[in-house]
Amino acid sequence: MITVSEAKNHIIKHGKQPRVEEKSLSDALGFVLAETLLAKIDTPPFDNSAMDGYAFSFSNWDKKSALTVIGEVQAGSENSLKTAANEAIRIFTGAPAPKDVDTVIMQEKVERKGDKITLLDENLKQGSNIRPKGSQTKKGAVALQKNQELTPAGISYLAGMGYSKVTVYSKPKVSVIITGKELIKAGETLETGKIYESNGIGLTAALRQVGIEPVSVTQVDDVLKLIENAIKSQLSSDIIILTGGVSVGNYDLVPAALEKCGVEKIFHKVKQKPGKPLYFGKTSNALIFALPGNPAAVMTCFYEYVVEAIDSFTQKRHLKSLTLPLENDFTKKTGLTYFLKGKTTENGVKILNSQLSYMLNSFAIADCLIRLDEDKTEYKKGDLVTVLMIA
Ligand code: AMP
Ligand code: MG
């Protein structure tokens, strides 16, 4: 059995080279840039007014007289009027500043009578309320660096310099295979021994949470040949997640089925709770995670391990880790890393009740997984712990 850190290192080490693709900017939210983008143009592309007001030449104003308004310029249009001494042009936000004009006074700061305006802004300086050409980005300068995640603002920023396509890291194709003879679907009669299947929909939702959809979900009985066929039919995926049948029972046939499919085992069993029987392997194309079937173990292994592999494709860290003080004491066994369902509070993080691997009642209201170290047994209120934010 290997430690949690060793297991995570294996996943990082065996991660695949990320693929890239060209995407329309309108579909690129949340993707990570696979290229450094240079500003295609100066932004703003021309000197323009930051206010609705009056534009004039500061040095050509005698600082005593009212200004005479000789014309107007609207956003989207142009005005080639030239101002003489003590003349101004009515201007609106975003309109290009006419030649010879370097200053705008906002309309609220003037008194207008006919075509004369008296300036009432004592703080006005040369250059006030003009947004100079290239003052955000100069053409050819770096607009956004490679590996920057595209936010809504980032998309708007790139659109503002004429971009309509970007090259980003691709998301992996993920398939889910659910195993277990006892599993029935919602709506079917719950006969003794049967349970409602919940890992498939839970994993689909968790994958959607990290931006992966659609996901194919197959369900098979605990029969070697059936599991084998299900795996074979998904080997073109980048990541395959199996649940159930990975432990040591007579019907835990997943490791044997994976071997028959030519999957190279990287590790099987990790010193952790929940999710001790976790299996990780690969083919030339796919990474394979076989998770124990208990629903809380499935979710824990997904957030702690599978997301790491997804991140290696997308080059994006989907879940944040924090260091927080514990709100309660906890005693654990030595030799296993614990991942406990937790809830962050104003002061730190609280360990929830119902931590067993078949229980989801605490997981359902948790916003984080609290990691307790392998070697430590006694945790006291106030001890600092690492938490993985999952909500
Ligand atoms: P296994 O890993 O196959 O030994 O399953 C461990 C426990 O998880 C058993 O109690 C199973 O009934 C339960 N289980 C396995 N798969 C699922 C599933 N897809 N949905 C809900 N419970 C499951
Ligand atoms: Mg089973």
mmCIF file with all atom_site columns, C-alpha atoms and ligand atoms in Angstrom, residues 178-180 182-183 193 195-200 219 222 243-249 251-252 277 291-295 298 357-358, ligand 1:
data_model
loop_
_atom_site.group_PDB
_atom_site.id
_atom_site.type_symbol
_atom_site.label_atom_id
_atom_site.label_alt_id
_atom_site.label_comp_id
_atom_site.label_asym_id
_atom_site.label_entity_id
_atom_site.label_seq_id
_atom_site.pdbx_PDB_ins_code
_atom_site.Cartn_x
_atom_site.Cartn_y
_atom_site.Cartn_z
_atom_site.occupancy
_atom_site.B_iso_or_equiv
_atom_site.pdbx_formal_charge
_atom_site.auth_seq_id
_atom_site.auth_comp_id
_atom_site.auth_asym_id
_atom_site.auth_atom_id
_atom_site.pdbx_PDB_model_num
ATOM   1  C CA  . ILE A 1 178 ? -20.681 1.525   -12.759 1.00 0.00 ? 178 ILE A CA  1
ATOM   2  C CA  . THR A 1 179 ? -20.422 -2.081  -11.542 1.00 0.00 ? 179 THR A CA  1
ATOM   3  C CA  . GLY A 1 180 ? -22.645 -3.966  -9.071  1.00 0.00 ? 180 GLY A CA  1
ATOM   4  C CA  . GLU A 1 182 ? -27.291 -4.980  -6.480  1.00 0.00 ? 182 GLU A CA  1
ATOM   5  C CA  . LEU A 1 183 ? -27.914 -1.733  -8.313  1.00 0.00 ? 183 LEU A CA  1
ATOM   6  C CA  . GLY A 1 193 ? -30.695 -6.876  -1.397  1.00 0.00 ? 193 GLY A CA  1
ATOM   7  C CA  . ILE A 1 195 ? -30.151 -0.529  -3.684  1.00 0.00 ? 195 ILE A CA  1
ATOM   8  C CA  . TYR A 1 196 ? -30.705 2.478   -5.861  1.00 0.00 ? 196 TYR A CA  1
ATOM   9  C CA  . GLU A 1 197 ? -27.695 3.226   -8.029  1.00 0.00 ? 197 GLU A CA  1
ATOM   10 C CA  . SER A 1 198 ? -26.329 6.650   -7.117  1.00 0.00 ? 198 SER A CA  1
ATOM   11 C CA  . ASN A 1 199 ? -22.667 6.826   -8.105  1.00 0.00 ? 199 ASN A CA  1
ATOM   12 C CA  . GLY A 1 200 ? -23.381 7.350   -11.800 1.00 0.00 ? 200 GLY A CA  1
ATOM   13 C CA  . GLN A 1 219 ? -23.771 0.091   -15.859 1.00 0.00 ? 219 GLN A CA  1
ATOM   14 C CA  . ASP A 1 222 ? -20.405 -8.150  -11.503 1.00 0.00 ? 222 ASP A CA  1
ATOM   15 C CA  . THR A 1 243 ? -16.940 2.363   -9.387  1.00 0.00 ? 243 THR A CA  1
ATOM   16 C CA  . GLY A 1 244 ? -17.369 -0.769  -7.289  1.00 0.00 ? 244 GLY A CA  1
ATOM   17 C CA  . GLY A 1 245 ? -15.749 -4.184  -7.513  1.00 0.00 ? 245 GLY A CA  1
ATOM   18 C CA  . VAL A 1 246 ? -12.203 -3.015  -6.835  1.00 0.00 ? 246 VAL A CA  1
ATOM   19 C CA  . SER A 1 247 ? -11.746 -4.462  -3.352  1.00 0.00 ? 247 SER A CA  1
ATOM   20 C CA  . VAL A 1 248 ? -10.930 -8.011  -2.221  1.00 0.00 ? 248 VAL A CA  1
ATOM   21 C CA  . GLY A 1 249 ? -14.314 -9.753  -2.348  1.00 0.00 ? 249 GLY A CA  1
ATOM   22 C CA  . TYR A 1 251 ? -17.095 -10.448 -6.902  1.00 0.00 ? 251 TYR A CA  1
ATOM   23 C CA  . ASP A 1 252 ? -14.580 -7.619  -6.994  1.00 0.00 ? 252 ASP A CA  1
ATOM   24 C CA  . PRO A 1 277 ? -9.006  0.118   -2.424  1.00 0.00 ? 277 PRO A CA  1
ATOM   25 C CA  . LEU A 1 291 ? -12.969 3.690   -7.208  1.00 0.00 ? 291 LEU A CA  1
ATOM   26 C CA  . PRO A 1 292 ? -14.467 1.609   -4.426  1.00 0.00 ? 292 PRO A CA  1
ATOM   27 C CA  . GLY A 1 293 ? -18.274 1.588   -4.680  1.00 0.00 ? 293 GLY A CA  1
ATOM   28 C CA  . ASN A 1 294 ? -19.187 3.198   -1.376  1.00 0.00 ? 294 ASN A CA  1
ATOM   29 C CA  . PRO A 1 295 ? -20.685 6.531   -2.390  1.00 0.00 ? 295 PRO A CA  1
ATOM   30 C CA  . VAL A 1 298 ? -16.393 7.611   -4.721  1.00 0.00 ? 298 VAL A CA  1
ATOM   31 C CA  . SER A 1 357 ? -17.882 5.671   3.643   1.00 0.00 ? 357 SER A CA  1
ATOM   32 C CA  . TYR A 1 358 ? -21.434 4.547   2.918   1.00 0.00 ? 358 TYR A CA  1
HETATM 33 P P1  . AMP B 2 .   ? -18.009 -2.504  -3.707  1.00 0.00 ? 1   AMP B P1  1
HETATM 34 O O1  . AMP B 2 .   ? -16.906 -1.527  -3.851  1.00 0.00 ? 1   AMP B O1  1
HETATM 35 O O2  . AMP B 2 .   ? -18.479 -3.030  -5.021  1.00 0.00 ? 1   AMP B O2  1
HETATM 36 O O3  . AMP B 2 .   ? -17.646 -3.577  -2.756  1.00 0.00 ? 1   AMP B O3  1
HETATM 37 O O4  . AMP B 2 .   ? -19.213 -1.714  -3.098  1.00 0.00 ? 1   AMP B O4  1
HETATM 38 C C1  . AMP B 2 .   ? -19.115 -1.139  -1.810  1.00 0.00 ? 1   AMP B C1  1
HETATM 39 C C2  . AMP B 2 .   ? -20.449 -0.642  -1.335  1.00 0.00 ? 1   AMP B C2  1
HETATM 40 O O5  . AMP B 2 .   ? -20.895 0.396   -2.174  1.00 0.00 ? 1   AMP B O5  1
HETATM 41 C C3  . AMP B 2 .   ? -21.537 -1.676  -1.366  1.00 0.00 ? 1   AMP B C3  1
HETATM 42 O O6  . AMP B 2 .   ? -22.345 -1.511  -0.223  1.00 0.00 ? 1   AMP B O6  1
HETATM 43 C C4  . AMP B 2 .   ? -22.306 -1.352  -2.621  1.00 0.00 ? 1   AMP B C4  1
HETATM 44 O O7  . AMP B 2 .   ? -23.625 -1.791  -2.594  1.00 0.00 ? 1   AMP B O7  1
HETATM 45 C C5  . AMP B 2 .   ? -22.191 0.134   -2.665  1.00 0.00 ? 1   AMP B C5  1
HETATM 46 N N1  . AMP B 2 .   ? -22.261 0.605   -4.052  1.00 0.00 ? 1   AMP B N1  1
HETATM 47 C C6  . AMP B 2 .   ? -21.486 0.157   -5.060  1.00 0.00 ? 1   AMP B C6  1
HETATM 48 N N2  . AMP B 2 .   ? -21.792 0.771   -6.200  1.00 0.00 ? 1   AMP B N2  1
HETATM 49 C C7  . AMP B 2 .   ? -22.767 1.641   -5.913  1.00 0.00 ? 1   AMP B C7  1
HETATM 50 C C8  . AMP B 2 .   ? -23.512 2.572   -6.687  1.00 0.00 ? 1   AMP B C8  1
HETATM 51 N N3  . AMP B 2 .   ? -23.266 2.733   -7.988  1.00 0.00 ? 1   AMP B N3  1
HETATM 52 N N4  . AMP B 2 .   ? -24.467 3.310   -6.075  1.00 0.00 ? 1   AMP B N4  1
HETATM 53 C C9  . AMP B 2 .   ? -24.695 3.151   -4.755  1.00 0.00 ? 1   AMP B C9  1
HETATM 54 N N5  . AMP B 2 .   ? -24.026 2.315   -3.967  1.00 0.00 ? 1   AMP B N5  1
HETATM 55 C C10 . AMP B 2 .   ? -23.068 1.541   -4.540  1.00 0.00 ? 1   AMP B C10 1
#
